[in-house]
Coordinates of N, CA and C in Angstrom, one line a residue:
Chain A
Q1 N -16.8 2.2 14.8 CA -16.5 0.8 14.5 C -17.2 0.4 13.2
S2 N -16.9 -0.8 12.7 CA -17.3 -1.1 11.3 C -18.9 -1.6 11.4
V3 N -19.5 -1.4 10.3 CA -20.9 -1.8 10.3 C -21.0 -3.4 10.4
L4 N -20.1 -4.2 9.6 CA -20.0 -5.4 9.6 C -18.8 -6.0 10.3
T5 N -18.7 -7.2 10.9 CA -17.6 -7.6 11.8 C -17.0 -8.9 11.0
Q6 N -15.7 -8.5 11.0 CA -14.8 -9.7 10.4 C -13.5 -9.9 11.3
P7 N -13.0 -10.9 11.4 CA -11.8 -11.1 12.1 C -10.6 -10.3 11.5
P8 N -9.8 -9.8 12.4 CA -8.6 -8.9 11.8 C -7.6 -9.5 11.0
S9 N -7.5 -10.8 11.4 CA -6.4 -11.6 10.6 C -6.7 -13.0 10.3
A10 N -6.2 -13.6 9.3 CA -6.4 -14.9 8.9 C -4.9 -15.5 8.4
S11 N -4.9 -16.8 8.4 CA -3.4 -17.1 7.7 C -3.6 -18.7 7.4
G12 N -2.8 -19.0 6.5 CA -2.7 -20.4 5.9 C -1.4 -20.7 5.0
T13 N -1.3 -21.9 4.8 CA -0.1 -22.2 4.1 C -0.3 -22.4 2.6
P14 N 0.5 -22.5 1.8 CA 0.2 -22.7 0.1 C -0.4 -24.0 0.0
G15 N -1.7 -24.0 -0.8 CA -2.5 -25.0 -1.0 C -3.5 -25.4 0.0
Q16 N -3.5 -24.7 1.1 CA -4.6 -25.0 2.0 C -5.7 -24.0 1.9
R17 N -6.9 -24.4 2.5 CA -8.2 -23.8 2.4 C -8.4 -22.9 3.7
V18 N -8.8 -21.6 3.5 CA -9.0 -20.7 4.5 C -10.5 -20.1 4.3
T19 N -11.0 -19.7 5.4 CA -12.3 -19.0 5.4 C -12.3 -17.8 6.3
I20 N -13.0 -16.8 5.8 CA -13.0 -15.4 6.3 C -14.4 -15.2 6.7
S21 N -15.0 -14.9 8.0 CA -16.3 -14.8 8.3 C -16.5 -13.2 8.2
C22 N -17.9 -13.0 8.1 CA -18.5 -11.5 8.1 C -19.8 -11.7 8.7
S23 N -20.0 -10.8 9.8 CA -21.0 -11.0 10.6 C -21.9 -9.6 10.4
G24 N -23.1 -9.6 10.3 CA -24.0 -8.5 10.2 C -25.2 -8.4 10.9
S25 N -26.3 -7.7 10.4 CA -27.5 -7.8 11.2 C -28.6 -7.8 10.2
S26 N -29.9 -7.7 10.6 CA -31.1 -7.8 9.6 C -31.2 -6.6 8.7
S27 N -30.5 -5.6 8.9 CA -30.8 -4.3 8.2 C -29.5 -4.4 6.9
N28 N -28.6 -5.4 7.0 CA -27.5 -5.4 6.0 C -27.7 -6.8 5.4
I29 N -26.8 -7.8 5.9 CA -26.7 -9.0 5.3 C -27.9 -9.8 5.2
G30 N -28.8 -9.4 6.5 CA -30.1 -10.2 6.5 C -31.0 -9.9 5.4
S31 N -30.9 -8.8 4.8 CA -31.9 -8.4 3.6 C -31.2 -7.9 2.5
N32 N -29.8 -8.0 2.3 CA -29.2 -7.7 1.0 C -28.1 -8.6 0.8
T33 N -27.6 -8.6 -0.5 CA -26.7 -9.4 -0.8 C -25.1 -9.1 -0.4
V34 N -24.4 -9.8 -0.4 CA -23.0 -9.5 0.1 C -21.8 -9.6 -0.8
N35 N -21.2 -8.6 -0.8 CA -20.0 -8.5 -1.8 C -18.6 -8.9 -1.1
W36 N -17.5 -9.2 -1.7 CA -16.4 -9.3 -1.1 C -15.4 -8.6 -2.1
Y37 N -14.4 -8.0 -1.3 CA -13.3 -7.2 -2.1 C -12.0 -7.5 -1.6
Q38 N -11.0 -7.7 -2.6 CA -9.6 -8.0 -2.4 C -8.9 -6.6 -2.4
Q39 N -7.9 -6.3 -1.5 CA -7.0 -5.0 -1.7 C -5.7 -5.6 -1.5
L40 N -5.0 -5.5 -2.6 CA -3.5 -5.8 -2.6 C -2.8 -4.4 -2.0
P41 N -1.6 -4.8 -1.2 CA -0.9 -3.5 -0.6 C -0.9 -2.4 -1.7
G42 N -1.2 -1.1 -1.2 CA -1.0 -0.1 -2.1 C -1.8 0.1 -3.2
T43 N -2.8 -0.7 -3.3 CA -3.7 -0.6 -4.4 C -5.2 -0.4 -4.1
A44 N -6.2 0.1 -5.2 CA -7.6 0.0 -4.8 C -8.2 -1.3 -4.5
P45 N -9.3 -1.2 -3.8 CA -10.0 -2.5 -3.8 C -10.6 -3.1 -5.1
K46 N -10.6 -4.3 -5.2 CA -11.0 -5.0 -6.5 C -12.3 -5.9 -6.0
L47 N -13.1 -6.0 -6.9 CA -14.4 -6.7 -6.7 C -14.1 -8.2 -6.8
L48 N -14.3 -9.0 -5.6 CA -13.9 -10.5 -5.8 C -15.1 -11.4 -5.9
L49 N -16.1 -11.0 -5.3 CA -17.3 -11.8 -5.2 C -18.6 -10.9 -5.2
Y50 N -19.7 -11.1 -5.9 CA -20.9 -10.2 -5.6 C -22.1 -11.1 -5.5
S51 N -23.3 -10.7 -5.2 CA -24.4 -11.5 -4.9 C -24.1 -12.8 -4.1
N52 N -23.4 -12.5 -3.0 CA -23.1 -13.7 -2.1 C -22.0 -14.6 -2.7
N53 N -22.0 -15.0 -4.1 CA -21.2 -16.0 -4.4 C -20.9 -16.0 -5.8
Q54 N -21.1 -14.8 -6.5 CA -20.8 -14.8 -8.0 C -19.6 -14.3 -8.1
R55 N -18.8 -14.8 -9.0 CA -17.3 -14.3 -9.4 C -17.4 -13.7 -10.7
P56 N -16.7 -12.2 -10.6 CA -16.6 -11.5 -11.9 C -15.7 -12.2 -12.8
S57 N -15.8 -11.8 -14.0 CA -14.8 -12.4 -15.1 C -13.4 -12.2 -14.6
G58 N -12.7 -13.3 -14.6 CA -11.2 -13.2 -14.4 C -10.9 -13.6 -12.9
V59 N -11.9 -13.7 -12.0 CA -11.6 -14.3 -10.7 C -11.5 -15.8 -10.6
P60 N -10.5 -16.2 -10.1 CA -10.5 -17.8 -10.4 C -11.4 -18.4 -9.2
D61 N -11.8 -19.8 -9.7 CA -12.9 -20.3 -8.9 C -12.4 -20.9 -7.6
R62 N -11.1 -20.6 -7.3 CA -10.5 -21.0 -6.0 C -11.3 -20.1 -5.0
F63 N -11.9 -19.0 -5.4 CA -12.6 -18.0 -4.3 C -14.3 -18.3 -4.6
S64 N -14.7 -18.6 -3.4 CA -16.2 -18.7 -3.3 C -16.7 -18.0 -2.0
G65 N -18.1 -18.1 -2.0 CA -18.6 -17.4 -1.0 C -20.0 -17.9 -0.7
S66 N -20.4 -17.7 0.5 CA -21.8 -18.2 1.3 C -22.3 -17.3 2.0
K67 N -23.6 -17.3 2.2 CA -24.4 -16.6 3.1 C -25.4 -17.2 3.7
S68 N -25.6 -17.0 5.1 CA -26.8 -17.7 5.8 C -27.1 -16.7 6.9
G69 N -28.6 -16.4 6.8 CA -28.9 -15.3 7.8 C -28.2 -14.2 7.7
T70 N -27.7 -13.7 8.9 CA -27.0 -12.4 8.9 C -25.4 -12.6 9.0
S71 N -25.1 -13.6 8.3 CA -23.6 -14.0 8.2 C -23.3 -14.5 6.9
A72 N -21.9 -14.2 6.4 CA -21.5 -14.6 5.3 C -19.9 -15.0 5.5
S73 N -19.6 -15.7 4.5 CA -18.2 -16.2 4.6 C -17.6 -16.1 3.1
L74 N -16.2 -15.9 3.2 CA -15.3 -16.0 1.9 C -14.5 -17.2 2.1
A75 N -14.3 -18.2 1.3 CA -13.5 -19.3 1.2 C -12.5 -19.2 0.1
I76 N -11.2 -19.4 0.2 CA -10.1 -19.5 -0.7 C -9.5 -20.8 -0.5
S77 N -9.7 -21.7 -1.7 CA -9.0 -23.0 -1.7 C -7.7 -23.0 -2.4
G78 N -6.8 -23.9 -2.2 CA -5.6 -23.8 -3.0 C -4.8 -22.5 -2.8
L79 N -4.7 -22.1 -1.6 CA -4.1 -20.8 -1.2 C -2.8 -20.7 -1.9
Q80 N -2.7 -19.3 -2.4 CA -1.4 -19.2 -3.1 C -1.0 -17.8 -2.5
S81 N 0.6 -17.5 -2.7 CA 1.2 -16.5 -2.1 C 0.7 -15.2 -2.6
E82 N 0.1 -15.1 -3.8 CA -0.4 -13.7 -4.5 C -2.0 -13.5 -3.8
D83 N -2.3 -14.3 -2.9 CA -3.6 -14.3 -2.3 C -3.5 -13.2 -1.0
E84 N -2.1 -13.0 -0.6 CA -1.9 -12.4 0.5 C -2.4 -10.9 0.4
A85 N -3.3 -10.6 1.1 CA -4.1 -9.2 0.8 C -5.0 -8.9 2.0
D86 N -5.7 -7.8 1.9 CA -6.8 -7.4 3.0 C -8.0 -7.8 2.2
Y87 N -9.0 -8.4 2.8 CA -10.4 -8.7 2.2 C -11.3 -8.0 3.0
Y88 N -12.3 -7.5 2.4 CA -13.4 -6.8 2.9 C -14.8 -7.4 2.4
C89 N -15.6 -7.4 3.4 CA -17.1 -7.8 3.0 C -17.8 -6.5 2.9
A90 N -18.9 -6.5 2.2 CA -19.9 -5.3 2.3 C -21.2 -5.9 1.9
A91 N -22.3 -5.0 2.5 CA -23.4 -5.2 2.0 C -24.4 -3.9 2.3
W92 N -25.3 -3.7 1.6 CA -26.3 -2.5 1.5 C -26.8 -2.7 2.8
D93 N -26.8 -1.4 3.7 CA -27.5 -1.3 4.9 C -28.6 -0.4 4.9
D94 N -29.8 -1.1 4.9 CA -31.1 -0.2 4.9 C -31.2 0.9 5.8
S95 N -30.7 0.9 7.0 CA -30.7 1.9 8.0 C -29.6 3.0 7.5
L96 N -28.6 2.7 6.8 CA -27.8 3.6 6.6 C -27.9 4.2 5.3
N97 N -28.7 3.7 4.5 CA -29.0 4.0 3.0 C -27.7 4.1 2.2
G98 N -26.7 3.2 2.4 CA -25.5 3.1 1.9 C -24.9 1.6 2.1
P99 N -23.9 1.4 1.6 CA -23.2 0.2 1.9 C -22.3 0.1 3.2
G100 N -22.6 -0.9 4.0 CA -21.9 -1.0 5.0 C -20.6 -2.0 4.8
F101 N -19.3 -1.7 5.3 CA -18.1 -2.5 5.1 C -17.7 -3.2 6.4
G102 N -17.1 -4.3 6.1 CA -16.5 -4.9 7.4 C -15.1 -4.3 7.7
G103 N -14.4 -4.5 8.8 CA -13.2 -3.8 9.1 C -12.0 -4.4 8.3
G104 N -12.4 -5.5 7.7 CA -11.1 -6.0 7.0 C -10.4 -7.1 7.6
T105 N -10.0 -8.1 6.8 CA -9.1 -9.2 7.3 C -8.0 -9.2 6.4
K106 N -6.8 -9.3 7.2 CA -5.5 -9.3 6.6 C -5.1 -10.8 6.5
L107 N -5.0 -11.3 5.3 CA -4.7 -12.7 4.9 C -3.1 -12.8 4.9
T108 N -2.5 -13.6 5.6 CA -1.1 -13.9 5.4 C -0.9 -15.3 5.0
V109 N -0.2 -15.5 3.9 CA 0.2 -16.8 3.4 C 1.6 -17.2 4.0
L110 N 1.5 -18.2 4.9 CA 2.9 -18.4 5.6 C 3.8 -19.3 4.7
Chain B
Q1 N -12.5 0.3 -21.6 CA -12.6 -0.4 -20.2 C -13.1 0.6 -19.2
V2 N -13.7 0.4 -18.1 CA -14.0 1.2 -17.1 C -12.7 2.0 -16.6
Q3 N -12.8 3.3 -16.5 CA -11.6 4.1 -15.9 C -12.5 5.0 -15.0
L4 N -11.8 5.2 -13.7 CA -12.3 6.2 -12.7 C -10.9 6.9 -12.3
V5 N -10.8 8.3 -12.5 CA -9.7 8.9 -12.1 C -10.0 9.9 -11.1
E6 N -9.6 9.9 -10.0 CA -9.8 11.0 -8.9 C -8.8 11.9 -9.0
S7 N -9.1 13.2 -8.6 CA -8.1 14.4 -8.5 C -8.6 15.2 -7.5
G8 N -7.7 16.3 -7.0 CA -8.2 17.2 -6.1 C -7.5 17.2 -4.6
G9 N -7.0 16.0 -4.5 CA -6.7 15.6 -3.1 C -5.3 16.6 -2.8
G10 N -4.9 16.6 -1.4 CA -3.9 17.3 -1.1 C -3.8 17.7 0.4
V11 N -3.0 18.7 0.9 CA -2.8 18.9 2.2 C -3.9 20.3 2.6
V12 N -4.5 20.1 3.5 CA -5.6 21.2 3.7 C -5.7 21.4 5.2
Q13 N -5.8 22.6 5.7 CA -5.8 22.9 6.9 C -7.2 22.8 7.6
P14 N -7.2 22.3 8.8 CA -8.6 22.0 9.6 C -9.6 23.1 9.5
G15 N -10.7 22.9 9.2 CA -11.7 23.9 8.9 C -11.8 24.6 7.7
R16 N -10.8 24.2 6.7 CA -10.9 24.7 5.4 C -11.7 23.6 4.4
S17 N -11.8 24.0 3.2 CA -12.7 23.2 2.3 C -11.7 22.6 1.1
L18 N -12.2 21.5 0.3 CA -11.5 20.9 -0.7 C -12.8 20.4 -1.6
R19 N -12.3 20.2 -2.9 CA -13.3 19.6 -3.7 C -12.5 18.6 -4.5
L20 N -13.2 17.5 -4.5 CA -12.5 16.2 -5.2 C -13.4 16.2 -6.5
S21 N -12.7 15.4 -7.5 CA -13.3 15.2 -8.8 C -13.0 13.7 -9.1
C22 N -14.0 13.2 -9.8 CA -13.7 11.7 -10.4 C -14.0 11.8 -11.9
A23 N -13.2 11.6 -12.9 CA -13.5 11.5 -14.1 C -13.6 10.0 -14.6
A24 N -14.9 9.9 -15.2 CA -15.3 8.4 -15.5 C -15.2 8.3 -17.1
S25 N -14.9 7.2 -17.5 CA -14.8 6.6 -18.9 C -14.9 5.3 -19.1
G26 N -15.4 4.9 -20.3 CA -15.6 3.4 -20.6 C -16.9 2.9 -20.2
F27 N -17.8 3.6 -19.8 CA -19.3 3.0 -19.4 C -20.2 4.3 -19.6
D28 N -21.2 4.2 -19.7 CA -22.2 5.1 -19.8 C -22.7 5.7 -18.4
F29 N -21.8 6.7 -18.1 CA -21.9 7.4 -16.7 C -23.2 7.7 -16.1
S30 N -23.9 8.3 -17.3 CA -25.2 8.8 -16.7 C -26.3 7.7 -16.4
T31 N -25.9 6.6 -16.6 CA -26.9 5.5 -16.2 C -26.5 4.8 -15.0
Y32 N -25.4 5.4 -14.2 CA -25.0 4.4 -13.1 C -25.0 5.4 -12.0
G33 N -25.5 4.8 -10.8 CA -25.2 5.6 -9.4 C -23.7 5.6 -9.0
M34 N -23.4 6.2 -8.3 CA -21.7 6.5 -7.9 C -21.6 6.5 -6.3
H35 N -20.5 6.1 -5.8 CA -20.2 6.2 -4.4 C -18.8 6.9 -4.1
W36 N -18.8 7.6 -3.1 CA -17.5 8.0 -2.6 C -17.3 7.1 -1.3
V37 N -16.0 6.4 -1.2 CA -15.6 5.6 -0.1 C -14.1 6.1 0.1
R38 N -13.9 6.2 1.5 CA -12.6 6.6 2.1 C -11.8 5.7 2.7
Q39 N -10.7 5.7 3.0 CA -9.9 4.7 3.9 C -8.8 5.5 4.6
A40 N -9.0 5.6 5.9 CA -7.8 6.3 6.5 C -6.6 5.5 6.6
P41 N -5.4 6.1 6.8 CA -4.1 5.4 6.8 C -4.2 4.1 7.7
G42 N -3.9 3.0 7.2 CA -3.7 1.8 7.9 C -5.2 1.3 8.3
K43 N -6.2 1.9 8.0 CA -7.5 1.5 8.4 C -8.3 0.9 7.4
G44 N -9.7 0.4 7.7 CA -10.6 -0.1 6.7 C -11.4 0.7 5.9
L45 N -12.1 0.3 5.1 CA -13.0 1.2 4.1 C -14.3 1.7 5.0
E46 N -14.5 3.0 4.6 CA -15.7 3.7 5.4 C -16.6 4.2 4.1
W47 N -17.7 4.2 3.7 CA -18.6 4.6 3.0 C -18.9 6.1 3.4
V48 N -18.9 7.0 2.4 CA -19.0 8.3 2.7 C -20.2 8.8 1.9
A49 N -20.5 8.6 0.8 CA -21.8 9.1 0.2 C -22.1 8.4 -1.1
V50 N -23.3 8.4 -1.5 CA -23.9 7.8 -2.6 C -24.8 8.8 -3.4
I51 N -24.8 8.7 -4.9 CA -25.7 9.7 -5.6 C -26.3 8.6 -6.6
S52 N -27.5 8.9 -7.0 CA -28.1 7.9 -8.0 C -27.7 8.6 -9.3
Y53 N -28.0 7.8 -10.6 CA -27.6 8.2 -11.8 C -28.1 9.7 -12.4
G54 N -29.1 10.0 -11.8 CA -29.7 11.3 -12.1 C -29.4 12.4 -11.1
G55 N -28.8 11.9 -10.1 CA -28.5 13.1 -9.0 C -29.8 13.4 -8.0
G56 N -30.9 12.5 -8.2 CA -32.1 13.0 -7.4 C -32.1 12.1 -6.1
N57 N -31.4 11.2 -5.9 CA -31.1 10.6 -4.7 C -29.9 10.6 -4.0
I58 N -29.4 11.0 -2.7 CA -28.3 11.4 -2.4 C -28.3 11.0 -0.9
Y59 N -27.5 10.2 -0.4 CA -27.2 9.9 1.0 C -25.8 10.0 1.6
Y60 N -25.6 10.2 2.9 CA -24.3 10.4 3.4 C -24.1 9.5 4.6
G61 N -22.9 9.1 4.9 CA -22.5 8.5 6.0 C -22.5 9.6 7.2
D62 N -22.9 9.1 8.4 CA -23.1 10.0 9.6 C -22.0 10.8 9.7
S63 N -20.6 10.4 9.7 CA -19.5 11.2 9.9 C -19.2 12.4 9.1
V64 N -19.9 12.4 8.0 CA -19.8 13.6 6.9 C -21.0 14.4 6.7
K65 N -22.2 14.0 7.2 CA -23.4 14.5 7.2 C -23.3 15.9 7.4
G66 N -23.7 16.9 6.4 CA -23.8 18.4 6.9 C -22.6 19.0 6.5
R67 N -21.4 18.2 6.2 CA -20.3 18.8 5.7 C -19.8 18.5 4.5
F68 N -20.2 17.4 4.0 CA -19.8 17.0 2.6 C -20.9 17.1 1.7
T69 N -20.7 17.3 0.4 CA -21.7 17.5 -0.6 C -21.3 16.6 -1.9
I70 N -22.1 15.4 -2.1 CA -21.6 14.8 -3.5 C -22.6 15.3 -4.6
S71 N -22.1 15.4 -5.7 CA -22.9 16.0 -7.0 C -22.1 15.3 -8.2
R72 N -22.9 15.5 -9.4 CA -22.4 14.9 -10.5 C -22.8 15.8 -11.7
D73 N -21.8 15.7 -12.7 CA -22.3 16.5 -13.9 C -22.1 15.3 -15.0
N74 N -23.3 14.9 -15.6 CA -23.4 13.7 -16.4 C -22.9 14.2 -17.9
S75 N -23.0 15.6 -18.2 CA -22.3 15.9 -19.4 C -21.0 16.0 -19.6
K76 N -20.3 16.1 -18.3 CA -18.8 16.0 -18.2 C -18.3 14.7 -17.8
N77 N -19.2 13.7 -17.5 CA -18.9 12.3 -16.9 C -18.0 12.5 -15.8
T78 N -18.5 13.3 -14.8 CA -17.5 13.6 -13.6 C -18.6 13.6 -12.6
L79 N -17.9 13.0 -11.3 CA -18.4 13.0 -10.1 C -17.8 14.0 -9.2
Y80 N -18.3 14.4 -8.3 CA -17.6 15.6 -7.2 C -17.8 15.2 -5.8
L81 N -17.0 15.6 -5.1 CA -17.4 15.6 -3.6 C -16.6 16.9 -3.0
Q82 N -17.8 17.8 -2.6 CA -17.3 19.1 -1.8 C -17.1 18.9 -0.4
M83 N -16.0 19.2 0.2 CA -15.6 18.7 1.5 C -15.4 20.1 2.2
N84 N -16.3 20.3 3.3 CA -16.1 21.7 4.0 C -16.0 21.4 5.4
S85 N -15.6 22.4 6.1 CA -15.2 22.1 7.6 C -14.4 20.7 7.9
L86 N -13.4 20.7 7.1 CA -12.5 19.6 7.3 C -11.8 19.4 8.7
R87 N -11.7 18.1 9.0 CA -11.2 17.9 10.4 C -10.0 16.6 10.1
V88 N -9.2 16.8 11.3 CA -8.2 15.8 11.2 C -8.6 14.5 10.8
E89 N -9.7 13.9 11.4 CA -10.2 12.5 11.1 C -10.7 12.5 9.7
D90 N -10.7 13.5 8.8 CA -10.9 13.3 7.4 C -10.0 12.8 6.6
T91 N -8.7 12.8 7.2 CA -7.4 12.4 6.5 C -7.6 11.0 6.1
A92 N -7.5 10.6 4.6 CA -7.9 9.3 4.2 C -7.5 9.5 2.7
V93 N -7.5 8.3 2.0 CA -7.6 8.1 0.5 C -9.1 8.1 0.3
Y94 N -9.4 8.8 -0.7 CA -10.9 9.0 -1.2 C -10.9 8.2 -2.6
Y95 N -11.8 7.1 -2.6 CA -12.0 6.5 -3.7 C -13.3 6.9 -4.3
C96 N -13.5 7.0 -5.6 CA -14.9 7.1 -6.2 C -15.1 5.7 -6.7
A97 N -16.2 5.2 -6.7 CA -16.6 3.8 -7.1 C -18.1 3.7 -7.8
K98 N -18.0 3.0 -9.0 CA -19.1 2.7 -9.6 C -20.1 1.8 -9.1
K99 N -21.3 2.2 -9.0 CA -22.4 1.1 -8.6 C -22.4 0.0 -9.4
M100 N -22.7 -1.2 -8.8 CA -22.8 -2.3 -9.7 C -24.2 -2.4 -10.2
G101 N -24.7 -2.1 -11.5 CA -26.0 -2.2 -11.8 C -27.1 -1.2 -11.5
G102 N -28.1 -1.3 -11.8 CA -29.1 -0.2 -11.6 C -29.9 -0.3 -10.5
D103 N -29.6 -1.3 -9.6 CA -30.4 -1.5 -8.5 C -29.9 -0.5 -7.3
W104 N -30.8 0.2 -6.7 CA -30.3 1.5 -5.7 C -29.7 0.7 -4.6
T105 N -29.7 -0.5 -4.4 CA -28.8 -1.1 -3.1 C -27.7 -1.9 -3.6
A106 N -27.2 -1.4 -4.7 CA -26.0 -2.1 -5.4 C -24.9 -1.5 -4.7
C107 N -23.9 -2.3 -4.2 CA -22.6 -2.0 -3.7 C -21.5 -1.5 -4.9
P108 N -20.4 -1.1 -4.6 CA -19.5 -0.8 -5.7 C -19.0 -1.9 -6.4
D109 N -18.8 -1.8 -7.7 CA -18.0 -3.0 -8.3 C -16.6 -2.3 -8.8
F110 N -16.6 -1.2 -9.6 CA -15.2 -0.7 -10.0 C -14.8 0.4 -9.2
W111 N -13.5 0.5 -8.8 CA -13.0 1.6 -8.0 C -12.0 2.3 -8.6
G112 N -11.9 3.7 -8.5 CA -10.7 4.4 -8.9 C -9.5 4.1 -8.1
Q113 N -8.4 4.7 -8.5 CA -7.2 4.6 -7.6 C -6.9 5.3 -6.4
G114 N -7.8 6.3 -6.2 CA -8.0 7.1 -5.0 C -7.1 8.5 -5.1
T115 N -7.5 9.3 -4.4 CA -6.8 10.6 -4.1 C -6.7 10.9 -2.7
L116 N -5.4 11.3 -2.1 CA -5.3 11.5 -0.7 C -5.6 12.8 -0.1
V117 N -6.2 12.9 0.9 CA -6.4 14.1 1.5 C -5.8 14.1 2.9
I118 N -5.1 15.1 3.2 CA -4.4 15.2 4.6 C -4.8 16.4 5.3
V119 N -5.3 16.3 6.3 CA -5.7 17.4 7.1 C -4.8 17.4 8.5
P120 N -3.9 18.0 8.5 CA -2.8 18.0 9.7 C -3.4 18.4 11.0
S121 N -2.8 17.9 12.0 CA -3.2 18.4 13.3 C -2.6 19.6 13.8

């Protein structure tokens, strides 16, 4: 099973706001920052957010992140059809000595 | 711009070996740690291995420990993954990914397009 826990699916209608949760432990989210990745069908993952809530250049401000204790969340506002993708959270795990990933959340735009 | 191009994937029988390569360009390869991450068909991301910028620090995921070896040649801007004793469950797309920044606990930022490894049953 995955190091971090995400819901397998989420959905919303265009324009809506959706959130995706990511739960971990003291050895990962509790002591390190969280990244979020977007994976469109048939493509490699792309960095969406880093350091919990920072957007790389080119990522729209519709995407935001937060972290509290051993949990984090990704929020997407003004949902668009092109946001339909798989979303993964990740955080360095001190026990693993590597990044732990969530199992991924498939976002469907209805 | 950053480019990571994996190669070396293919179909390999259980118990055999395969070596993957990842050619890097567009950044100072010798100053960044690198990861290998894999994704089984229809499944999520699984971290495989990490190597520091100089190659002195290396760690592996439990599922590949003792069978896979990560290495790098900074003179050739190339990352490698030697995979021995391959199993059916190693079937996956293998991505090389650049560490974000110099912090040892940095997760990947940029990913290659991946190379598919198939170990048939």
